[in-house]
mmCIF file of C-alpha atoms in Angstrom:
data_model
loop_
_atom_site.group_PDB
_atom_site.id
_atom_site.type_symbol
_atom_site.label_atom_id
_atom_site.label_comp_id
_atom_site.label_asym_id
_atom_site.label_seq_id
_atom_site.Cartn_x
_atom_site.Cartn_y
_atom_site.Cartn_z
ATOM 1 C CA ASN R 1 23.413 105.431 -24.787
ATOM 2 C CA ALA R 2 21.405 108.308 -25.815
ATOM 3 C CA GLY R 3 17.940 107.235 -24.678
ATOM 4 C CA VAL R 4 14.809 107.369 -26.591
ATOM 5 C CA MET R 5 14.862 110.058 -29.131
ATOM 6 C CA GLN R 6 12.104 111.919 -30.507
ATOM 7 C CA ASN R 7 11.824 114.513 -32.981
ATOM 8 C CA PRO R 8 10.769 117.020 -33.829
ATOM 9 C CA ARG R 9 10.258 118.282 -30.307
ATOM 10 C CA HIS R 10 7.538 120.796 -31.526
ATOM 11 C CA LEU R 11 5.446 120.650 -34.686
ATOM 12 C CA VAL R 12 3.076 123.167 -36.118
ATOM 13 C CA ARG R 13 0.682 121.945 -38.851
ATOM 14 C CA ARG R 14 -2.341 123.647 -40.592
ATOM 15 C CA ARG R 15 -5.599 121.779 -40.597
ATOM 16 C CA GLY R 16 -5.519 119.176 -43.329
ATOM 17 C CA GLN R 17 -1.743 118.491 -43.535
ATOM 18 C CA GLU R 18 0.161 115.680 -42.615
ATOM 19 C CA ALA R 19 2.315 115.286 -39.267
ATOM 20 C CA ARG R 20 5.137 112.852 -39.075
ATOM 21 C CA LEU R 21 6.605 111.826 -35.824
ATOM 22 C CA ARG R 22 9.554 109.923 -35.161
ATOM 23 C CA CYS R 23 10.960 108.099 -32.427
ATOM 24 C CA SER R 24 14.312 106.250 -32.121
ATOM 25 C CA PRO R 25 14.294 103.546 -29.462
ATOM 26 C CA MET R 26 17.081 103.046 -26.912
ATOM 27 C CA LYS R 27 19.827 100.655 -28.353
ATOM 28 C CA GLY R 28 19.009 97.128 -27.978
ATOM 29 C CA HIS R 29 15.258 97.975 -27.341
ATOM 30 C CA SER R 30 12.838 95.961 -29.684
ATOM 31 C CA HIS R 31 9.615 97.121 -28.336
ATOM 32 C CA VAL R 32 8.274 100.694 -29.243
ATOM 33 C CA TYR R 33 4.990 102.090 -27.587
ATOM 34 C CA TRP R 34 3.257 105.281 -28.489
ATOM 35 C CA TYR R 35 1.242 107.399 -25.938
ATOM 36 C CA ARG R 36 -0.761 110.813 -26.412
ATOM 37 C CA GLN R 37 -1.372 113.224 -23.573
ATOM 38 C CA LEU R 38 -3.794 115.665 -24.037
ATOM 39 C CA PRO R 39 -4.107 118.711 -21.829
ATOM 40 C CA GLU R 40 -5.197 118.148 -18.443
ATOM 41 C CA GLU R 41 -5.527 114.442 -19.118
ATOM 42 C CA GLY R 42 -3.371 111.476 -18.485
ATOM 43 C CA LEU R 43 -1.340 109.396 -20.906
ATOM 44 C CA LYS R 44 -3.310 107.174 -23.306
ATOM 45 C CA PHE R 45 -1.901 104.227 -24.897
ATOM 46 C CA MET R 46 -2.070 104.281 -28.737
ATOM 47 C CA VAL R 47 -0.025 101.610 -30.156
ATOM 48 C CA TYR R 48 2.673 98.803 -29.719
ATOM 49 C CA LEU R 49 5.185 97.720 -32.169
ATOM 50 C CA GLN R 50 8.083 95.450 -32.346
ATOM 51 C CA LYS R 51 10.339 95.408 -35.410
ATOM 52 C CA GLU R 52 8.304 95.118 -38.782
ATOM 53 C CA ASN R 53 4.887 94.397 -36.593
ATOM 54 C CA ILE R 54 2.170 95.985 -35.084
ATOM 55 C CA ILE R 55 1.446 94.193 -31.729
ATOM 56 C CA ASP R 56 -1.386 96.165 -30.570
ATOM 57 C CA GLU R 57 -3.195 99.051 -32.100
ATOM 58 C CA SER R 58 -6.107 99.203 -30.163
ATOM 59 C CA GLY R 59 -5.555 102.623 -28.830
ATOM 60 C CA MET R 60 -5.217 104.212 -32.233
ATOM 61 C CA PRO R 61 -7.797 105.775 -34.157
ATOM 62 C CA LYS R 62 -9.119 103.916 -37.065
ATOM 63 C CA GLU R 63 -8.803 106.696 -39.605
ATOM 64 C CA ARG R 64 -6.085 109.183 -40.453
ATOM 65 C CA PHE R 65 -3.434 107.659 -37.779
ATOM 66 C CA SER R 66 -0.871 104.882 -38.799
ATOM 67 C CA ALA R 67 2.367 103.714 -37.206
ATOM 68 C CA GLU R 68 5.288 101.667 -38.327
ATOM 69 C CA PHE R 69 8.628 100.285 -37.090
ATOM 70 C CA PRO R 70 10.745 99.355 -39.881
ATOM 71 C CA LYS R 71 13.793 96.988 -39.805
ATOM 72 C CA GLU R 72 15.748 99.823 -40.146
ATOM 73 C CA GLY R 73 15.454 103.228 -38.795
ATOM 74 C CA PRO R 74 13.026 104.948 -36.480
ATOM 75 C CA SER R 75 9.295 104.310 -35.687
ATOM 76 C CA ILE R 76 7.004 106.551 -37.395
ATOM 77 C CA LEU R 77 3.650 107.808 -36.161
ATOM 78 C CA ARG R 78 1.725 109.386 -38.914
ATOM 79 C CA ILE R 79 -1.311 111.518 -38.781
ATOM 80 C CA GLN R 80 -2.940 112.574 -42.039
ATOM 81 C CA GLN R 81 -5.243 115.355 -42.391
ATOM 82 C CA VAL R 82 -4.606 116.675 -39.115
ATOM 83 C CA VAL R 83 -7.573 118.447 -37.021
ATOM 84 C CA ARG R 84 -7.500 120.651 -34.051
ATOM 85 C CA GLY R 85 -8.218 117.924 -31.847
ATOM 86 C CA ASP R 86 -5.037 116.188 -32.652
ATOM 87 C CA SER R 87 -3.004 118.857 -30.910
ATOM 88 C CA ALA R 88 -1.404 117.073 -27.986
ATOM 89 C CA ALA R 89 1.996 115.801 -26.667
ATOM 90 C CA TYR R 90 2.861 112.537 -28.289
ATOM 91 C CA PHE R 91 5.440 110.241 -26.405
ATOM 92 C CA CYS R 92 7.168 107.390 -27.432
ATOM 93 C CA ALA R 93 8.447 104.548 -25.011
ATOM 94 C CA SER R 94 10.813 101.706 -25.593
ATOM 95 C CA SER R 95 11.479 98.300 -23.772
ATOM 96 C CA PRO R 96 13.998 95.507 -24.632
ATOM 97 C CA ARG R 97 11.474 92.771 -23.798
ATOM 98 C CA ASP R 98 8.572 92.123 -21.781
ATOM 99 C CA ASN R 99 8.258 92.971 -17.912
ATOM 100 C CA TYR R 100 11.345 95.345 -18.135
ATOM 101 C CA GLY R 101 9.926 98.675 -17.367
ATOM 102 C CA TYR R 102 9.847 101.424 -20.060
ATOM 103 C CA THR R 103 12.063 104.520 -20.881
ATOM 104 C CA PHE R 104 10.268 107.546 -22.378
ATOM 105 C CA GLY R 105 11.557 109.988 -24.981
ATOM 106 C CA SER R 106 10.999 113.914 -24.231
ATOM 107 C CA GLY R 107 7.691 113.999 -26.629
ATOM 108 C CA THR R 108 6.728 115.880 -29.558
ATOM 109 C CA ARG R 109 4.173 118.592 -29.032
ATOM 110 C CA LEU R 110 2.022 118.928 -31.993
ATOM 111 C CA THR R 111 0.003 122.090 -32.444
ATOM 112 C CA VAL R 112 -2.682 122.238 -35.110
ATOM 113 C CA VAL R 113 -3.508 125.604 -36.440
ATOM 114 C CA LYS F 1 -10.347 96.725 -17.841
ATOM 115 C CA GLN F 2 -7.453 98.113 -15.808
ATOM 116 C CA GLU F 3 -8.259 101.183 -14.132
ATOM 117 C CA VAL F 4 -5.378 103.111 -12.396
ATOM 118 C CA THR F 5 -6.462 106.044 -9.923
ATOM 119 C CA GLN F 6 -4.233 108.346 -7.915
ATOM 120 C CA ILE F 7 -4.942 110.169 -4.901
ATOM 121 C CA PRO F 8 -4.751 113.053 -4.565
ATOM 122 C CA ALA F 9 -4.813 115.066 -7.853
ATOM 123 C CA ALA F 10 -2.879 117.655 -5.994
ATOM 124 C CA LEU F 11 -0.715 118.264 -2.957
ATOM 125 C CA SER F 12 1.184 121.141 -1.686
ATOM 126 C CA VAL F 13 3.364 120.600 1.203
ATOM 127 C CA PRO F 14 6.190 122.792 3.090
ATOM 128 C CA GLU F 15 9.557 121.911 2.250
ATOM 129 C CA GLY F 16 11.256 119.424 4.671
ATOM 130 C CA GLU F 17 7.946 117.271 5.067
ATOM 131 C CA ASN F 18 7.689 113.614 4.214
ATOM 132 C CA LEU F 19 4.961 112.983 2.179
ATOM 133 C CA VAL F 20 3.001 109.900 0.698
ATOM 134 C CA LEU F 21 1.343 109.485 -3.025
ATOM 135 C CA ASN F 22 -1.438 106.884 -3.507
ATOM 136 C CA CYS F 23 -2.142 104.715 -6.524
ATOM 137 C CA SER F 24 -4.669 101.918 -6.754
ATOM 138 C CA PHE F 25 -5.341 99.626 -9.704
ATOM 139 C CA THR F 26 -8.191 97.408 -10.382
ATOM 140 C CA ASP F 27 -6.857 94.429 -11.877
ATOM 141 C CA SER F 28 -4.216 92.284 -9.915
ATOM 142 C CA ALA F 29 -2.932 90.532 -12.781
ATOM 143 C CA ILE F 30 0.123 93.001 -13.709
ATOM 144 C CA TYR F 31 3.849 92.447 -14.674
ATOM 145 C CA ASN F 32 5.023 95.444 -12.793
ATOM 146 C CA LEU F 33 4.245 98.933 -11.678
ATOM 147 C CA GLN F 34 6.350 101.946 -12.433
ATOM 148 C CA TRP F 35 6.539 105.604 -10.856
ATOM 149 C CA PHE F 36 7.410 108.600 -13.107
ATOM 150 C CA ARG F 37 7.872 112.128 -12.636
ATOM 151 C CA GLN F 38 6.838 114.757 -15.224
ATOM 152 C CA ASP F 39 7.773 118.261 -15.158
ATOM 153 C CA PRO F 40 5.761 120.868 -16.928
ATOM 154 C CA GLY F 41 6.116 120.638 -20.707
ATOM 155 C CA LYS F 42 8.529 117.783 -20.320
ATOM 156 C CA GLY F 43 8.863 114.008 -20.945
ATOM 157 C CA LEU F 44 8.677 111.341 -18.351
ATOM 158 C CA THR F 45 11.417 110.171 -15.936
ATOM 159 C CA SER F 46 11.339 106.927 -14.579
ATOM 160 C CA LEU F 47 11.747 107.013 -10.802
ATOM 161 C CA LEU F 48 11.287 103.385 -9.807
ATOM 162 C CA LEU F 49 9.894 99.973 -11.083
ATOM 163 C CA ILE F 50 8.513 97.411 -8.954
ATOM 164 C CA GLN F 51 8.176 93.906 -10.265
ATOM 165 C CA SER F 52 5.130 91.922 -9.431
ATOM 166 C CA SER F 53 6.751 89.529 -7.161
ATOM 167 C CA GLN F 54 8.559 92.542 -5.217
ATOM 168 C CA ARG F 55 6.863 94.734 -2.180
ATOM 169 C CA GLU F 56 9.125 97.730 -2.229
ATOM 170 C CA GLN F 57 11.908 99.634 -4.273
ATOM 171 C CA THR F 58 14.044 102.440 -2.818
ATOM 172 C CA SER F 59 16.041 105.088 -4.481
ATOM 173 C CA GLY F 60 17.744 107.854 -2.408
ATOM 174 C CA ARG F 61 14.762 109.869 -0.854
ATOM 175 C CA LEU F 62 12.117 107.805 -2.654
ATOM 176 C CA ASN F 63 10.502 104.232 -1.446
ATOM 177 C CA ALA F 64 7.716 102.716 -3.415
ATOM 178 C CA SER F 65 5.671 99.745 -2.207
ATOM 179 C CA LEU F 66 3.412 97.427 -3.851
ATOM 180 C CA ASP F 67 0.619 95.528 -2.378
ATOM 181 C CA LYS F 68 -0.718 93.771 -5.676
ATOM 182 C CA SER F 69 -3.230 91.730 -3.962
ATOM 183 C CA SER F 70 -5.203 94.673 -2.638
ATOM 184 C CA GLY F 71 -4.369 96.753 -6.046
ATOM 185 C CA ARG F 72 -2.314 99.391 -4.068
ATOM 186 C CA SER F 73 1.019 101.179 -4.451
ATOM 187 C CA THR F 74 2.527 104.071 -2.656
ATOM 188 C CA LEU F 75 5.232 106.514 -3.321
ATOM 189 C CA TYR F 76 7.161 107.864 -0.186
ATOM 190 C CA ILE F 77 9.136 110.974 -0.360
ATOM 191 C CA ALA F 78 11.246 111.982 2.460
ATOM 192 C CA ALA F 79 12.555 115.195 3.277
ATOM 193 C CA SER F 80 10.757 116.824 0.504
ATOM 194 C CA GLN F 81 12.572 119.771 -1.444
ATOM 195 C CA PRO F 82 11.459 122.340 -3.737
ATOM 196 C CA GLY F 83 12.838 120.674 -6.601
ATOM 197 C CA ASP F 84 10.638 117.703 -6.262
ATOM 198 C CA SER F 85 7.666 119.693 -7.321
ATOM 199 C CA ALA F 86 6.545 118.071 -10.213
ATOM 200 C CA THR F 87 3.293 115.566 -11.515
ATOM 201 C CA TYR F 88 4.024 112.058 -10.487
ATOM 202 C CA LEU F 89 2.496 109.308 -12.551
ATOM 203 C CA CYS F 90 1.937 105.674 -11.468
ATOM 204 C CA ALA F 91 1.655 103.093 -14.333
ATOM 205 C CA VAL F 92 0.990 99.309 -14.245
ATOM 206 C CA GLU F 93 1.963 96.884 -17.035
ATOM 207 C CA ASN F 94 -0.569 94.607 -17.849
ATOM 208 C CA ARG F 95 -0.080 90.924 -18.918
ATOM 209 C CA ASP F 96 -1.035 92.221 -22.501
ATOM 210 C CA ASP F 97 2.172 94.464 -22.512
ATOM 211 C CA LYS F 98 0.238 97.852 -22.300
ATOM 212 C CA ILE F 99 0.943 100.312 -19.510
ATOM 213 C CA ILE F 100 -2.092 101.923 -18.214
ATOM 214 C CA PHE F 101 -1.411 105.444 -16.551
ATOM 215 C CA GLY F 102 -3.183 107.308 -13.574
ATOM 216 C CA LYS F 103 -4.041 110.867 -14.144
ATOM 217 C CA GLY F 104 -1.081 111.760 -11.780
ATOM 218 C CA THR F 105 -0.774 113.831 -8.667
ATOM 219 C CA ARG F 106 0.587 117.387 -9.215
ATOM 220 C CA LEU F 107 2.989 117.979 -6.140
ATOM 221 C CA HIS F 108 3.998 121.626 -5.149
ATOM 222 C CA ILE F 109 6.700 121.734 -2.520
ATOM 223 C CA LEU F 110 6.460 125.379 -0.560
ATOM 224 C CA PRO F 111 9.961 126.681 -0.068
#
């Protein structure tokens, strides 16, 4: 079991471009979570998804950000028209079901220049 | 709204000492509490998971306790080593399936 796989590990985008971050959960895990970590700040919840469903997106900015977890393939966090303030580490976590703890990926470090 | 606080924010201790990291949370209606370790520029490694019905979990030199009624958890590290230097994060899973993190304790073990 390869664990939670995130790619790319590092992503550089110019202002106004799109960023697509991918997360493959652990085998057998149907719950996916995205978190953002800004420098010198804690991890902030963004969105919780199950296969083909967004369960809770209360932590995700209403504009420019979207997430999906299709029936086949990885979960995608998409940021359109990136701005410098989007520079952060984005972590994905997965869980097989409620109340079972979380396994985190190594993160994608997004830098907007 | 659940809030998780970790004290101290940073800690430096000589190698070999035992130490305790503290975590408190405001809403005791949690599913579980999890301690993670994060090395600089890296992801999170799960250390210990305590279910709400449990009072403690142990793994090697690590012991985590949970007092749900008072909203507190401690992570005890015995015989600290320089390799233990990292940021330690406490996280609670709420009943709405979100986990809320503290800001972490940056631990530095002095050789």
